[in-house]
Amino acid sequence: MAKPAMPNLHVANAKNASESLKSVLRTNPWEGADHLQIIPAATVASLLIDVVFRVEKICEAVEELANLAKFEPSELLHRGTVQPISDSDGAVHVITIAE
C-alpha cells in the first residue's frame, strides 16, 4: 500500500483560505449591515472554517495510520492539466503532461 501524495497540499491550501476568511471576518466587513443578512453568511463561514479544521485532523490521523502500517511513500508519476478547446462539436480536448 502507498501513502496518499496530494491531500497535504490540498489541506494546506484549504487552511490558508480558512485563515484568510478568519481575518476578513475579524475586520468586521458588515458593520452597519442588517443582522438578517449577516447571520447566514457568518454561519456558512463558520462551518467552512470548522470543516477545514476537521479535515486537517482526519488527514493527520490517516498519515499516522499509514506510518503505523508502514505504507510506502507514493510518487506522483505525472502532473498534467486538461484544457478544453472550443470546437464546433465540443469534443476536442488537449491534455498536457509535464515531465
PDB file of C-alpha atoms in Angstrom:
ATOM      1  CA  MET A   1       0.000   0.000   0.000  1.00  0.00           C
ATOM      2  CA  ALA A   2       1.100   3.578  -0.573  1.00  0.00           C
ATOM      3  CA  LYS A   3       0.552   6.775   1.370  1.00  0.00           C
ATOM      4  CA  PRO A   4      -1.629   9.386  -0.326  1.00  0.00           C
ATOM      5  CA  ALA A   5       0.515  12.047  -2.014  1.00  0.00           C
ATOM      6  CA  MET A   6      -1.713  15.072  -2.588  1.00  0.00           C
ATOM      7  CA  PRO A   7      -4.036  15.529   0.426  1.00  0.00           C
ATOM      8  CA  ASN A   8      -1.459  17.502   2.412  1.00  0.00           C
ATOM      9  CA  LEU A   9      -1.186  20.078  -0.377  1.00  0.00           C
ATOM     10  CA  HIS A  10      -4.961  20.429  -0.605  1.00  0.00           C
ATOM     11  CA  VAL A  11      -5.330  20.660   3.173  1.00  0.00           C
ATOM     12  CA  ALA A  12      -2.633  23.361   3.284  1.00  0.00           C
ATOM     13  CA  ASN A  13      -4.458  25.346   0.597  1.00  0.00           C
ATOM     14  CA  ALA A  14      -7.760  24.963   2.443  1.00  0.00           C
ATOM     15  CA  LYS A  15      -6.124  26.000   5.712  1.00  0.00           C
ATOM     16  CA  ASN A  16      -4.678  29.140   4.075  1.00  0.00           C
ATOM     17  CA  ALA A  17      -8.098  30.015   2.669  1.00  0.00           C
ATOM     18  CA  SER A  18      -9.636  29.417   6.092  1.00  0.00           C
ATOM     19  CA  GLU A  19      -7.120  31.749   7.741  1.00  0.00           C
ATOM     20  CA  SER A  20      -7.870  34.407   5.113  1.00  0.00           C
ATOM     21  CA  LEU A  21     -11.578  34.032   5.786  1.00  0.00           C
ATOM     22  CA  LYS A  22     -10.984  34.378   9.532  1.00  0.00           C
ATOM     23  CA  SER A  23      -9.003  37.585   9.037  1.00  0.00           C
ATOM     24  CA  VAL A  24     -11.753  39.025   6.828  1.00  0.00           C
ATOM     25  CA  LEU A  25     -14.324  38.198   9.488  1.00  0.00           C
ATOM     26  CA  ARG A  26     -12.185  39.863  12.178  1.00  0.00           C
ATOM     27  CA  THR A  27     -12.175  43.144  10.238  1.00  0.00           C
ATOM     28  CA  ASN A  28     -15.974  43.328  10.600  1.00  0.00           C
ATOM     29  CA  PRO A  29     -16.794  43.933   6.902  1.00  0.00           C
ATOM     30  CA  TRP A  30     -20.528  44.090   7.588  1.00  0.00           C
ATOM     31  CA  GLU A  31     -20.562  46.984  10.002  1.00  0.00           C
ATOM     32  CA  GLY A  32     -23.947  48.647   9.817  1.00  0.00           C
ATOM     33  CA  ALA A  33     -25.499  45.845   7.715  1.00  0.00           C
ATOM     34  CA  ASP A  34     -28.797  44.185   8.545  1.00  0.00           C
ATOM     35  CA  HIS A  35     -28.361  41.305  11.006  1.00  0.00           C
ATOM     36  CA  LEU A  36     -30.631  39.073   8.933  1.00  0.00           C
ATOM     37  CA  GLN A  37     -28.140  39.373   6.056  1.00  0.00           C
ATOM     38  CA  ILE A  38     -25.076  38.811   8.240  1.00  0.00           C
ATOM     39  CA  ILE A  39     -26.223  35.666  10.066  1.00  0.00           C
ATOM     40  CA  PRO A  40     -26.375  33.267   7.052  1.00  0.00           C
ATOM     41  CA  ALA A  41     -23.003  34.415   5.692  1.00  0.00           C
ATOM     42  CA  ALA A  42     -21.336  34.206   9.110  1.00  0.00           C
ATOM     43  CA  THR A  43     -22.847  30.754   9.663  1.00  0.00           C
ATOM     44  CA  VAL A  44     -21.520  29.441   6.355  1.00  0.00           C
ATOM     45  CA  ALA A  45     -18.095  30.952   7.042  1.00  0.00           C
ATOM     46  CA  SER A  46     -18.012  29.377  10.496  1.00  0.00           C
ATOM     47  CA  LEU A  47     -18.999  25.974   9.122  1.00  0.00           C
ATOM     48  CA  LEU A  48     -16.348  26.163   6.388  1.00  0.00           C
ATOM     49  CA  ILE A  49     -13.660  27.012   8.938  1.00  0.00           C
ATOM     50  CA  ASP A  50     -14.781  24.089  11.115  1.00  0.00           C
ATOM     51  CA  VAL A  51     -14.827  21.673   8.158  1.00  0.00           C
ATOM     52  CA  VAL A  52     -11.252  22.646   7.224  1.00  0.00           C
ATOM     53  CA  PHE A  53     -10.135  22.059  10.817  1.00  0.00           C
ATOM     54  CA  ARG A  54     -11.823  18.617  10.912  1.00  0.00           C
ATOM     55  CA  VAL A  55     -10.388  17.588   7.527  1.00  0.00           C
ATOM     56  CA  GLU A  56      -6.923  18.581   8.727  1.00  0.00           C
ATOM     57  CA  LYS A  57      -7.346  16.335  11.798  1.00  0.00           C
ATOM     58  CA  ILE A  58      -8.581  13.463   9.598  1.00  0.00           C
ATOM     59  CA  CYS A  59      -5.539  13.827   7.311  1.00  0.00           C
ATOM     60  CA  GLU A  60      -3.234  13.764  10.346  1.00  0.00           C
ATOM     61  CA  ALA A  61      -4.915  10.559  11.563  1.00  0.00           C
ATOM     62  CA  VAL A  62      -4.648   8.952   8.110  1.00  0.00           C
ATOM     63  CA  GLU A  63      -0.961   9.898   7.959  1.00  0.00           C
ATOM     64  CA  GLU A  64      -0.373   8.392  11.408  1.00  0.00           C
ATOM     65  CA  LEU A  65      -2.170   5.177  10.443  1.00  0.00           C
ATOM     66  CA  ALA A  66      -0.211   4.977   7.178  1.00  0.00           C
ATOM     67  CA  ASN A  67       3.031   5.317   9.144  1.00  0.00           C
ATOM     68  CA  LEU A  68       1.982   2.639  11.639  1.00  0.00           C
ATOM     69  CA  ALA A  69       1.025   0.327   8.766  1.00  0.00           C
ATOM     70  CA  LYS A  70       4.396   1.088   7.113  1.00  0.00           C
ATOM     71  CA  PHE A  71       2.849   2.262   3.847  1.00  0.00           C
ATOM     72  CA  GLU A  72       5.367   3.245   1.200  1.00  0.00           C
ATOM     73  CA  PRO A  73       5.518   6.878   0.090  1.00  0.00           C
ATOM     74  CA  SER A  74       3.666   7.309  -3.182  1.00  0.00           C
ATOM     75  CA  GLU A  75       5.189   9.138  -6.092  1.00  0.00           C
ATOM     76  CA  LEU A  76       3.241  11.303  -8.431  1.00  0.00           C
ATOM     77  CA  LEU A  77       4.056   9.969 -11.881  1.00  0.00           C
ATOM     78  CA  HIS A  78       2.664  12.836 -13.913  1.00  0.00           C
ATOM     79  CA  ARG A  79       1.174  16.177 -13.153  1.00  0.00           C
ATOM     80  CA  GLY A  80      -0.993  17.320 -16.024  1.00  0.00           C
ATOM     81  CA  THR A  81      -3.711  19.704 -16.999  1.00  0.00           C
ATOM     82  CA  VAL A  82      -6.743  19.326 -19.201  1.00  0.00           C
ATOM     83  CA  GLN A  83      -7.774  22.322 -21.277  1.00  0.00           C
ATOM     84  CA  PRO A  84     -10.928  22.171 -23.361  1.00  0.00           C
ATOM     85  CA  ILE A  85     -10.706  23.656 -26.831  1.00  0.00           C
ATOM     86  CA  SER A  86     -13.843  25.159 -28.246  1.00  0.00           C
ATOM     87  CA  ASP A  87     -14.729  23.346 -31.413  1.00  0.00           C
ATOM     88  CA  SER A  88     -17.902  23.074 -33.418  1.00  0.00           C
ATOM     89  CA  ASP A  89     -18.821  19.725 -31.834  1.00  0.00           C
ATOM     90  CA  GLY A  90     -17.092  20.499 -28.491  1.00  0.00           C
ATOM     91  CA  ALA A  91     -15.463  17.045 -28.307  1.00  0.00           C
ATOM     92  CA  VAL A  92     -11.780  18.008 -28.641  1.00  0.00           C
ATOM     93  CA  HIS A  93      -9.576  18.358 -25.529  1.00  0.00           C
ATOM     94  CA  VAL A  94      -5.872  18.930 -25.045  1.00  0.00           C
ATOM     95  CA  ILE A  95      -4.045  17.074 -22.270  1.00  0.00           C
ATOM     96  CA  THR A  96      -0.625  18.390 -21.285  1.00  0.00           C
ATOM     97  CA  ILE A  97       1.630  16.172 -19.170  1.00  0.00           C
ATOM     98  CA  ALA A  98       4.600  17.858 -17.504  1.00  0.00           C
ATOM     99  CA  GLU A  99       7.644  15.663 -17.016  1.00  0.00           C
TER     100      GLU A  99
END
